Amino acid sequence: MRQRKRILVTGGAGFLGSHLCDKLISAKHDVLCVDNFYTGSKDNVRDLLNCPRFELMRHDITFPLYVEVDEIYNLACPASPVHYQYDPVQTTKTSVHGSINMLGLAKRVNAKILQASTSEVYGDPEVHPQDETYWGRVNPIGPRSCYDEGKRCAETLFFDYRRQHNLPIKVARIFNTYGPRMQINDGRVVSNFIVQALTGRPITIYGDGKQTRSFCYVDDLIDGFVRLMETGSEITGPINLGNPVEFTMMELAETVIELTASKSSIEFKPLPADDPKQRQPDISRARETLGWHPSIELREGLSRTIAYFDELLRTEGVDAV
Ligand SMILES: NC(=O)c1ccc[n+]([C@@H]2O[C@H](COP(=O)([O-])OP(=O)(O)OC[C@H]3O[C@@H](n4cnc5c(N)ncnc54)[C@H](O)[C@@H]3O)[C@@H](O)[C@H]2O)c1
């Protein structure tokens, strides 16, 4: 029988965090979801609130937390540029002070701890696809730096806690992930395109639409998280988790228009500062170490995400956008 664990998920009321809480609760664990609701919401975990094994706590991880747990998934941090650039100092603090607090907690209670890092640690990369040995090309002083450098520093802290205190750490570098419960107004490309298509507004492509991205469906990613957490203490990562299949922004826009049967036109706007032209994970390490690879194809994942946004727009109205 699977061992019942006490698991802390920081940022558990966010997009990825809420799916992770769902998965851990259905695996019969006790879950403590900690969130300051900066970008997350109670709605995302509404279905779990009546479960006696689920607990929701309002807390900002830039302050210490004293709880007893066996595992920590550290997901707290706004993930989309509009949100992380709104209060950039708080963004860096969440990654840096937040990691120090969560690592301190892990050390105190001897818990395994997993960091939700990001492909942004590779910056605007000179190598394609990116494997974990690539050190990245990141601007330290630009508008995206609060996020990118905060996450890089968090990785440094994780590995120093490992070297200095022999802490069982896991670092996952997440590439673009999408799915239900992404925020409607967060400026991320998949949610943007879907909402624009569903509301019949023009689909905005930044640049010429030839830049590529790879998109991983949320269920695949969460499966990768849990597999990584379940590895022995010799496995620390970093491990890329993402979908290596690349699509151009143009292809994504056309697929969304087709799946929503939308009459939206496509509009081109200038590229924002430091926007990487291409990002694609090399997931060989995840395949070898975790036996993991994404299995949900883009059209299938997009259809499920479209259904979510369609329902949301029906219940909350177009004003929610
Ligand atoms: N979604 C992606 O494609 C993606 C890609 C790379 C990395 N990530 C990482 O995964 C994690 C989750 O991302 P997401 O897409 O679910 O974003 P999200 O914004 O939906 O979730 C982040 C959650 O953290 C909470 N939070 C923010 N600051 C906090 C603080 N100081 N204390 C407590 N809670 C705080 C927010 O309220 C929110 O619920 C983030 O760390 C993000 O950097 C996500």
mmCIF file of C-alpha atoms and ligand atoms in Angstrom:
data_model
loop_
_atom_site.group_PDB
_atom_site.id
_atom_site.type_symbol
_atom_site.label_atom_id
_atom_site.label_comp_id
_atom_site.label_asym_id
_atom_site.label_seq_id
_atom_site.Cartn_x
_atom_site.Cartn_y
_atom_site.Cartn_z
ATOM 1 C CA MET A 1 0.000 0.000 0.000
ATOM 2 C CA ARG A 2 1.164 3.541 -0.776
ATOM 3 C CA GLN A 3 2.513 5.375 2.261
ATOM 4 C CA ARG A 4 0.348 8.289 3.408
ATOM 5 C CA LYS A 5 2.462 11.456 3.585
ATOM 6 C CA ARG A 6 1.998 15.012 4.853
ATOM 7 C CA ILE A 7 2.776 17.211 1.885
ATOM 8 C CA LEU A 8 3.151 20.981 1.724
ATOM 9 C CA VAL A 9 2.419 22.671 -1.607
ATOM 10 C CA THR A 10 3.387 26.353 -1.691
ATOM 11 C CA GLY A 11 1.520 28.274 -4.353
ATOM 12 C CA GLY A 12 -1.045 25.483 -4.124
ATOM 13 C CA ALA A 13 -3.968 27.704 -5.117
ATOM 14 C CA GLY A 14 -2.322 28.654 -8.413
ATOM 15 C CA PHE A 15 -2.596 27.023 -11.815
ATOM 16 C CA LEU A 16 -0.039 24.216 -11.433
ATOM 17 C CA GLY A 17 -0.308 24.042 -7.637
ATOM 18 C CA SER A 18 -4.031 23.312 -7.669
ATOM 19 C CA HIS A 19 -3.601 20.447 -10.147
ATOM 20 C CA LEU A 20 -0.804 19.079 -7.973
ATOM 21 C CA CYS A 21 -3.054 19.277 -4.873
ATOM 22 C CA ASP A 22 -5.755 17.363 -6.805
ATOM 23 C CA LYS A 23 -3.289 14.634 -7.700
ATOM 24 C CA LEU A 24 -1.829 14.316 -4.182
ATOM 25 C CA ILE A 25 -5.266 14.226 -2.557
ATOM 26 C CA SER A 26 -6.426 11.548 -4.973
ATOM 27 C CA ALA A 27 -3.311 9.559 -4.016
ATOM 28 C CA LYS A 28 -4.662 9.721 -0.422
ATOM 29 C CA HIS A 29 -1.995 12.004 1.044
ATOM 30 C CA ASP A 30 -2.548 14.840 3.537
ATOM 31 C CA VAL A 31 -2.032 18.132 1.735
ATOM 32 C CA LEU A 32 -1.289 21.528 3.232
ATOM 33 C CA CYS A 33 -1.804 24.165 0.558
ATOM 34 C CA VAL A 34 -0.106 27.470 1.373
ATOM 35 C CA ASP A 35 -0.797 30.538 -0.735
ATOM 36 C CA ASN A 36 -0.974 34.321 -0.365
ATOM 37 C CA PHE A 37 -3.509 34.485 -3.243
ATOM 38 C CA TYR A 38 -1.371 36.935 -5.175
ATOM 39 C CA THR A 39 -2.208 35.208 -8.451
ATOM 40 C CA GLY A 40 -3.932 32.088 -7.148
ATOM 41 C CA SER A 41 -7.499 31.759 -5.941
ATOM 42 C CA LYS A 42 -9.690 29.674 -3.653
ATOM 43 C CA ASP A 43 -11.797 28.795 -6.694
ATOM 44 C CA ASN A 44 -8.927 26.658 -7.979
ATOM 45 C CA VAL A 45 -9.096 24.395 -4.913
ATOM 46 C CA ARG A 46 -12.833 24.737 -4.256
ATOM 47 C CA ASP A 47 -13.458 21.034 -4.900
ATOM 48 C CA LEU A 48 -10.901 20.079 -2.250
ATOM 49 C CA LEU A 49 -12.121 22.302 0.580
ATOM 50 C CA ASN A 50 -14.461 19.668 2.013
ATOM 51 C CA CYS A 51 -11.842 16.953 2.030
ATOM 52 C CA PRO A 52 -10.555 16.336 5.584
ATOM 53 C CA ARG A 53 -7.061 15.538 4.245
ATOM 54 C CA PHE A 54 -6.818 18.988 2.597
ATOM 55 C CA GLU A 55 -5.953 22.193 4.440
ATOM 56 C CA LEU A 56 -5.713 25.676 2.936
ATOM 57 C CA MET A 57 -3.569 28.293 4.674
ATOM 58 C CA ARG A 58 -3.140 31.947 3.710
ATOM 59 C CA HIS A 59 0.551 32.661 4.144
ATOM 60 C CA ASP A 60 3.301 34.530 2.306
ATOM 61 C CA ILE A 61 6.403 32.353 2.012
ATOM 62 C CA THR A 62 8.710 35.354 2.279
ATOM 63 C CA PHE A 63 7.949 34.883 6.008
ATOM 64 C CA PRO A 64 9.006 31.738 7.893
ATOM 65 C CA LEU A 65 6.551 28.877 8.253
ATOM 66 C CA TYR A 66 6.540 26.331 11.071
ATOM 67 C CA VAL A 67 4.707 23.135 10.150
ATOM 68 C CA GLU A 68 5.428 19.408 10.247
ATOM 69 C CA VAL A 69 5.575 17.808 6.807
ATOM 70 C CA ASP A 70 7.340 14.988 4.949
ATOM 71 C CA GLU A 71 7.590 16.634 1.530
ATOM 72 C CA ILE A 72 7.523 20.188 0.177
ATOM 73 C CA TYR A 73 6.697 21.235 -3.381
ATOM 74 C CA ASN A 74 7.784 24.878 -3.650
ATOM 75 C CA LEU A 75 5.660 26.397 -6.410
ATOM 76 C CA ALA A 76 4.895 29.820 -4.928
ATOM 77 C CA CYS A 77 5.867 32.565 -7.376
ATOM 78 C CA PRO A 78 3.862 34.503 -9.955
ATOM 79 C CA ALA A 79 4.710 32.911 -13.296
ATOM 80 C CA SER A 80 3.451 35.229 -15.998
ATOM 81 C CA PRO A 81 5.290 38.427 -16.995
ATOM 82 C CA VAL A 82 2.309 40.746 -16.320
ATOM 83 C CA HIS A 83 2.098 39.476 -12.764
ATOM 84 C CA TYR A 84 5.767 39.059 -11.894
ATOM 85 C CA GLN A 85 6.641 42.484 -13.332
ATOM 86 C CA TYR A 86 3.840 44.219 -11.415
ATOM 87 C CA ASP A 87 5.854 44.019 -8.166
ATOM 88 C CA PRO A 88 9.338 42.891 -9.249
ATOM 89 C CA VAL A 89 10.923 43.272 -5.814
ATOM 90 C CA GLN A 90 8.296 40.968 -4.289
ATOM 91 C CA THR A 91 8.901 38.498 -7.152
ATOM 92 C CA THR A 92 12.603 38.231 -6.357
ATOM 93 C CA LYS A 93 11.837 38.067 -2.635
ATOM 94 C CA THR A 94 9.391 35.205 -3.206
ATOM 95 C CA SER A 95 12.012 33.194 -5.073
ATOM 96 C CA VAL A 96 14.944 34.048 -2.807
ATOM 97 C CA HIS A 97 13.545 34.648 0.720
ATOM 98 C CA GLY A 98 10.769 32.157 0.011
ATOM 99 C CA SER A 99 13.296 29.458 -0.938
ATOM 100 C CA ILE A 100 15.429 30.218 2.126
ATOM 101 C CA ASN A 101 12.354 29.840 4.330
ATOM 102 C CA MET A 102 11.189 26.631 2.682
ATOM 103 C CA LEU A 103 14.696 25.133 2.659
ATOM 104 C CA GLY A 104 15.043 26.066 6.343
ATOM 105 C CA LEU A 105 11.755 24.308 7.028
ATOM 106 C CA ALA A 106 12.855 21.228 5.047
ATOM 107 C CA LYS A 107 16.102 21.115 7.020
ATOM 108 C CA ARG A 108 14.303 21.447 10.354
ATOM 109 C CA VAL A 109 11.784 18.664 9.684
ATOM 110 C CA ASN A 110 14.052 16.610 7.403
ATOM 111 C CA ALA A 111 11.640 16.822 4.439
ATOM 112 C CA LYS A 112 12.307 16.248 0.757
ATOM 113 C CA ILE A 113 11.898 19.507 -1.126
ATOM 114 C CA LEU A 114 11.180 20.147 -4.814
ATOM 115 C CA GLN A 115 11.679 23.507 -6.475
ATOM 116 C CA ALA A 116 9.509 24.589 -9.405
ATOM 117 C CA SER A 117 12.256 26.201 -11.447
ATOM 118 C CA THR A 118 11.851 27.334 -15.004
ATOM 119 C CA SER A 119 13.219 27.244 -18.531
ATOM 120 C CA GLU A 120 13.722 30.999 -18.017
ATOM 121 C CA VAL A 121 16.986 30.109 -16.252
ATOM 122 C CA TYR A 122 18.294 29.465 -19.798
ATOM 123 C CA GLY A 123 17.340 33.036 -20.821
ATOM 124 C CA ASP A 124 17.518 33.679 -24.549
ATOM 125 C CA PRO A 125 19.554 30.543 -25.310
ATOM 126 C CA GLU A 126 22.309 30.107 -27.913
ATOM 127 C CA VAL A 127 21.844 26.306 -27.970
ATOM 128 C CA HIS A 128 18.813 24.322 -29.126
ATOM 129 C CA PRO A 129 17.324 22.313 -27.664
ATOM 130 C CA GLN A 130 18.386 23.192 -24.113
ATOM 131 C CA ASP A 131 19.711 20.432 -21.911
ATOM 132 C CA GLU A 132 20.424 20.802 -18.208
ATOM 133 C CA THR A 133 24.163 21.323 -18.690
ATOM 134 C CA TYR A 134 23.593 24.642 -20.500
ATOM 135 C CA TRP A 135 24.239 27.580 -18.132
ATOM 136 C CA GLY A 136 21.965 30.035 -19.871
ATOM 137 C CA ARG A 137 22.091 33.555 -21.303
ATOM 138 C CA VAL A 138 20.134 35.785 -18.965
ATOM 139 C CA ASN A 139 19.984 39.566 -18.775
ATOM 140 C CA PRO A 140 20.560 40.440 -15.092
ATOM 141 C CA ILE A 141 19.063 43.954 -15.257
ATOM 142 C CA GLY A 142 16.045 43.770 -17.574
ATOM 143 C CA PRO A 143 12.324 43.733 -16.785
ATOM 144 C CA ARG A 144 12.256 39.912 -16.766
ATOM 145 C CA SER A 145 15.279 39.612 -14.476
ATOM 146 C CA CYS A 146 13.268 39.664 -11.230
ATOM 147 C CA TYR A 147 11.824 36.332 -12.289
ATOM 148 C CA ASP A 148 14.744 34.779 -14.190
ATOM 149 C CA GLU A 149 17.476 35.755 -11.735
ATOM 150 C CA GLY A 150 15.228 35.060 -8.739
ATOM 151 C CA LYS A 151 14.725 31.515 -10.014
ATOM 152 C CA ARG A 152 18.450 31.125 -10.746
ATOM 153 C CA CYS A 153 19.304 32.241 -7.213
ATOM 154 C CA ALA A 154 16.688 29.824 -5.845
ATOM 155 C CA GLU A 155 18.455 26.987 -7.681
ATOM 156 C CA THR A 156 21.764 28.125 -6.174
ATOM 157 C CA LEU A 157 20.215 28.020 -2.698
ATOM 158 C CA PHE A 158 18.793 24.546 -3.298
ATOM 159 C CA PHE A 159 22.169 23.176 -4.379
ATOM 160 C CA ASP A 160 24.002 24.917 -1.520
ATOM 161 C CA TYR A 161 21.566 23.406 0.990
ATOM 162 C CA ARG A 162 22.344 20.082 -0.606
ATOM 163 C CA ARG A 163 26.130 20.593 -0.444
ATOM 164 C CA GLN A 164 26.152 22.216 2.999
ATOM 165 C CA HIS A 165 23.360 20.311 4.792
ATOM 166 C CA ASN A 166 22.904 17.212 2.616
ATOM 167 C CA LEU A 167 19.240 18.106 2.103
ATOM 168 C CA PRO A 168 17.227 15.840 -0.248
ATOM 169 C CA ILE A 169 16.480 18.406 -2.978
ATOM 170 C CA LYS A 170 14.810 18.123 -6.400
ATOM 171 C CA VAL A 171 14.915 20.862 -9.014
ATOM 172 C CA ALA A 172 12.480 20.719 -11.949
ATOM 173 C CA ARG A 173 12.978 23.178 -14.802
ATOM 174 C CA ILE A 174 9.503 23.676 -16.186
ATOM 175 C CA PHE A 175 8.923 24.716 -19.775
ATOM 176 C CA ASN A 176 5.687 26.381 -20.973
ATOM 177 C CA THR A 177 2.760 24.517 -19.488
ATOM 178 C CA TYR A 178 -0.901 25.127 -20.201
ATOM 179 C CA GLY A 179 -4.299 23.816 -19.230
ATOM 180 C CA PRO A 180 -7.475 24.572 -17.306
ATOM 181 C CA ARG A 181 -7.116 27.139 -14.453
ATOM 182 C CA MET A 182 -4.570 29.273 -16.235
ATOM 183 C CA GLN A 183 -5.610 32.812 -15.537
ATOM 184 C CA ILE A 184 -7.772 34.511 -18.073
ATOM 185 C CA ASN A 185 -5.811 37.767 -18.112
ATOM 186 C CA ASP A 186 -2.248 36.717 -17.469
ATOM 187 C CA GLY A 187 -0.887 37.505 -20.917
ATOM 188 C CA ARG A 188 0.419 33.969 -21.500
ATOM 189 C CA VAL A 189 0.162 32.940 -25.088
ATOM 190 C CA VAL A 190 -2.151 29.922 -24.845
ATOM 191 C CA SER A 191 -4.729 31.589 -22.578
ATOM 192 C CA ASN A 192 -4.478 34.816 -24.593
ATOM 193 C CA PHE A 193 -5.154 33.109 -27.900
ATOM 194 C CA ILE A 194 -8.006 30.989 -26.536
ATOM 195 C CA VAL A 195 -9.781 33.881 -24.840
ATOM 196 C CA GLN A 196 -9.312 36.107 -27.880
ATOM 197 C CA ALA A 197 -10.689 33.375 -30.136
ATOM 198 C CA LEU A 198 -13.662 32.623 -27.872
ATOM 199 C CA THR A 199 -14.590 36.288 -27.602
ATOM 200 C CA GLY A 200 -14.100 36.929 -31.325
ATOM 201 C CA ARG A 201 -11.328 39.490 -30.731
ATOM 202 C CA PRO A 202 -8.222 39.648 -32.942
ATOM 203 C CA ILE A 203 -5.508 37.177 -31.954
ATOM 204 C CA THR A 204 -2.330 39.121 -31.125
ATOM 205 C CA ILE A 205 0.974 37.684 -32.218
ATOM 206 C CA TYR A 206 4.102 39.462 -30.949
ATOM 207 C CA GLY A 207 6.791 39.535 -33.641
ATOM 208 C CA ASP A 208 6.349 37.776 -36.981
ATOM 209 C CA GLY A 209 4.806 34.601 -35.531
ATOM 210 C CA LYS A 210 7.767 32.463 -36.600
ATOM 211 C CA GLN A 211 9.213 32.204 -33.064
ATOM 212 C CA THR A 212 8.605 28.742 -31.661
ATOM 213 C CA ARG A 213 7.519 27.451 -28.282
ATOM 214 C CA SER A 214 6.841 24.009 -26.925
ATOM 215 C CA PHE A 215 3.729 23.471 -24.817
ATOM 216 C CA CYS A 216 3.231 20.821 -22.172
ATOM 217 C CA TYR A 217 -0.233 19.905 -20.936
ATOM 218 C CA VAL A 218 -0.612 20.337 -17.176
ATOM 219 C CA ASP A 219 -1.446 16.674 -16.358
ATOM 220 C CA ASP A 220 1.789 15.524 -17.993
ATOM 221 C CA LEU A 221 3.803 18.067 -16.052
ATOM 222 C CA ILE A 222 2.253 17.163 -12.684
ATOM 223 C CA ASP A 223 2.996 13.497 -13.380
ATOM 224 C CA GLY A 224 6.653 14.520 -13.910
ATOM 225 C CA PHE A 225 6.699 16.436 -10.586
ATOM 226 C CA VAL A 226 5.447 13.432 -8.630
ATOM 227 C CA ARG A 227 7.847 11.043 -10.353
ATOM 228 C CA LEU A 228 10.739 13.372 -9.542
ATOM 229 C CA MET A 229 9.704 13.673 -5.888
ATOM 230 C CA GLU A 230 9.530 9.885 -5.631
ATOM 231 C CA THR A 231 13.166 9.386 -6.713
ATOM 232 C CA GLY A 232 15.901 8.527 -4.212
ATOM 233 C CA SER A 233 18.021 11.230 -2.585
ATOM 234 C CA GLU A 234 20.821 10.739 -5.147
ATOM 235 C CA ILE A 235 18.576 12.356 -7.797
ATOM 236 C CA THR A 236 18.612 16.128 -7.414
ATOM 237 C CA GLY A 237 18.074 17.380 -10.939
ATOM 238 C CA PRO A 238 17.960 19.883 -12.409
ATOM 239 C CA ILE A 239 15.608 18.044 -14.727
ATOM 240 C CA ASN A 240 13.813 19.636 -17.664
ATOM 241 C CA LEU A 241 10.078 18.942 -17.744
ATOM 242 C CA GLY A 242 8.297 20.073 -20.850
ATOM 243 C CA ASN A 243 7.148 19.028 -24.265
ATOM 244 C CA PRO A 244 9.875 18.985 -26.922
ATOM 245 C CA VAL A 245 7.413 19.231 -29.825
ATOM 246 C CA GLU A 246 7.759 22.752 -31.201
ATOM 247 C CA PHE A 247 5.072 24.944 -32.722
ATOM 248 C CA THR A 248 5.332 28.440 -34.141
ATOM 249 C CA MET A 249 3.065 31.118 -32.695
ATOM 250 C CA MET A 250 1.380 31.217 -36.083
ATOM 251 C CA GLU A 251 0.602 27.474 -35.971
ATOM 252 C CA LEU A 252 -0.731 27.818 -32.426
ATOM 253 C CA ALA A 253 -2.990 30.717 -33.425
ATOM 254 C CA GLU A 254 -4.335 28.813 -36.430
ATOM 255 C CA THR A 255 -5.007 25.663 -34.349
ATOM 256 C CA VAL A 256 -6.867 27.656 -31.691
ATOM 257 C CA ILE A 257 -8.962 29.399 -34.347
ATOM 258 C CA GLU A 258 -9.821 26.038 -35.888
ATOM 259 C CA LEU A 259 -10.706 24.305 -32.592
ATOM 260 C CA THR A 260 -12.889 27.178 -31.411
ATOM 261 C CA ALA A 261 -14.419 27.702 -34.867
ATOM 262 C CA SER A 262 -13.666 31.381 -34.280
ATOM 263 C CA LYS A 263 -13.915 34.239 -36.756
ATOM 264 C CA SER A 264 -11.011 36.095 -35.071
ATOM 265 C CA SER A 265 -8.390 37.711 -37.284
ATOM 266 C CA ILE A 266 -4.651 37.654 -36.525
ATOM 267 C CA GLU A 267 -2.924 40.915 -35.536
ATOM 268 C CA PHE A 268 0.866 41.421 -35.302
ATOM 269 C CA LYS A 269 2.543 43.560 -32.592
ATOM 270 C CA PRO A 270 6.205 44.322 -31.761
ATOM 271 C CA LEU A 271 8.136 41.782 -29.656
ATOM 272 C CA PRO A 272 8.557 42.690 -25.967
ATOM 273 C CA ALA A 273 12.067 43.138 -24.440
ATOM 274 C CA ASP A 274 14.155 39.969 -23.896
ATOM 275 C CA ASP A 275 11.530 37.675 -25.433
ATOM 276 C CA PRO A 276 13.376 34.457 -26.347
ATOM 277 C CA LYS A 277 13.057 33.536 -30.030
ATOM 278 C CA GLN A 278 13.072 29.797 -29.490
ATOM 279 C CA ARG A 279 12.759 27.552 -26.457
ATOM 280 C CA GLN A 280 12.717 23.791 -26.583
ATOM 281 C CA PRO A 281 13.513 21.290 -23.838
ATOM 282 C CA ASP A 282 15.861 18.379 -24.236
ATOM 283 C CA ILE A 283 14.068 15.871 -21.999
ATOM 284 C CA SER A 284 16.560 12.989 -22.295
ATOM 285 C CA ARG A 285 17.361 13.251 -18.584
ATOM 286 C CA ALA A 286 13.679 13.069 -17.594
ATOM 287 C CA ARG A 287 13.181 10.072 -19.900
ATOM 288 C CA GLU A 288 16.173 8.224 -18.459
ATOM 289 C CA THR A 289 15.808 9.152 -14.791
ATOM 290 C CA LEU A 290 12.042 9.286 -14.410
ATOM 291 C CA GLY A 291 10.804 7.234 -17.357
ATOM 292 C CA TRP A 292 8.778 10.357 -18.148
ATOM 293 C CA HIS A 293 7.656 11.939 -21.372
ATOM 294 C CA PRO A 294 4.590 13.985 -22.229
ATOM 295 C CA SER A 295 1.730 11.985 -23.670
ATOM 296 C CA ILE A 296 -1.036 14.518 -24.298
ATOM 297 C CA GLU A 297 -0.906 16.057 -27.748
ATOM 298 C CA LEU A 298 -1.401 19.757 -28.333
ATOM 299 C CA ARG A 299 -4.804 19.464 -30.012
ATOM 300 C CA GLU A 300 -6.135 17.302 -27.185
ATOM 301 C CA GLY A 301 -4.744 19.590 -24.473
ATOM 302 C CA LEU A 302 -6.011 22.681 -26.277
ATOM 303 C CA SER A 303 -9.498 21.190 -26.569
ATOM 304 C CA ARG A 304 -9.645 20.562 -22.792
ATOM 305 C CA THR A 305 -8.340 24.067 -22.085
ATOM 306 C CA ILE A 306 -10.794 25.643 -24.510
ATOM 307 C CA ALA A 307 -13.647 23.806 -22.743
ATOM 308 C CA TYR A 308 -12.507 25.302 -19.423
ATOM 309 C CA PHE A 309 -12.307 28.872 -20.716
ATOM 310 C CA ASP A 310 -15.567 28.502 -22.591
ATOM 311 C CA GLU A 311 -17.310 27.511 -19.347
ATOM 312 C CA LEU A 312 -15.580 30.307 -17.423
ATOM 313 C CA LEU A 313 -16.625 32.941 -19.956
ATOM 314 C CA ARG A 314 -20.193 31.648 -19.865
ATOM 315 C CA THR A 315 -20.410 31.829 -16.050
ATOM 316 C CA GLU A 316 -18.352 34.974 -15.436
ATOM 317 C CA GLY A 317 -19.094 36.798 -18.662
ATOM 318 C CA VAL A 318 -16.757 38.512 -21.096
ATOM 319 C CA ASP A 319 -16.160 41.219 -18.452
ATOM 320 C CA ALA A 320 -13.904 38.714 -16.667
ATOM 321 C CA VAL A 321 -11.338 39.229 -19.454
HETATM 322 N N1 LIG B 1 3.014 27.542 -15.847
HETATM 323 C C1 LIG B 1 4.175 27.487 -16.446
HETATM 324 O O1 LIG B 1 4.224 27.359 -17.671
HETATM 325 C C2 LIG B 1 5.451 27.557 -15.657
HETATM 326 C C3 LIG B 1 6.676 27.506 -16.356
HETATM 327 C C4 LIG B 1 7.848 27.562 -15.645
HETATM 328 C C5 LIG B 1 7.840 27.632 -14.265
HETATM 329 N N2 LIG B 1 6.655 27.675 -13.604
HETATM 330 C C6 LIG B 1 6.709 27.783 -12.128
HETATM 331 O O2 LIG B 1 5.720 26.971 -11.533
HETATM 332 C C7 LIG B 1 5.200 27.611 -10.381
HETATM 333 C C8 LIG B 1 3.686 27.697 -10.487
HETATM 334 O O3 LIG B 1 3.355 28.456 -11.646
HETATM 335 P P1 LIG B 1 1.846 28.688 -12.093
HETATM 336 O O4 LIG B 1 1.840 28.722 -13.562
HETATM 337 O O5 LIG B 1 0.977 27.775 -11.371
HETATM 338 O O6 LIG B 1 1.656 30.193 -11.609
HETATM 339 P P2 LIG B 1 0.489 30.843 -10.726
HETATM 340 O O7 LIG B 1 0.755 32.306 -10.699
HETATM 341 O O8 LIG B 1 -0.841 30.359 -11.166
HETATM 342 O O9 LIG B 1 0.771 30.202 -9.307
HETATM 343 C C9 LIG B 1 1.663 30.734 -8.369
HETATM 344 C C10 LIG B 1 1.006 30.663 -7.007
HETATM 345 O O10 LIG B 1 1.918 31.162 -6.023
HETATM 346 C C11 LIG B 1 1.224 32.044 -5.164
HETATM 347 N N3 LIG B 1 2.222 32.970 -4.593
HETATM 348 C C12 LIG B 1 2.922 33.933 -5.228
HETATM 349 N N4 LIG B 1 3.753 34.542 -4.371
HETATM 350 C C13 LIG B 1 3.577 33.939 -3.162
HETATM 351 C C14 LIG B 1 4.149 34.124 -1.885
HETATM 352 N N5 LIG B 1 5.086 35.059 -1.663
HETATM 353 N N6 LIG B 1 3.721 33.334 -0.869
HETATM 354 C C15 LIG B 1 2.754 32.395 -1.062
HETATM 355 N N7 LIG B 1 2.181 32.179 -2.261
HETATM 356 C C16 LIG B 1 2.592 32.941 -3.300
HETATM 357 C C17 LIG B 1 0.196 32.710 -6.051
HETATM 358 O O11 LIG B 1 -0.865 33.299 -5.338
HETATM 359 C C18 LIG B 1 -0.254 31.546 -6.921
HETATM 360 O O12 LIG B 1 -1.284 30.814 -6.319
HETATM 361 C C19 LIG B 1 5.879 28.967 -10.278
HETATM 362 O O13 LIG B 1 6.942 28.879 -9.357
HETATM 363 C C20 LIG B 1 6.396 29.201 -11.669
HETATM 364 O O14 LIG B 1 7.544 30.000 -11.664
HETATM 365 C C21 LIG B 1 5.453 27.655 -14.263
#
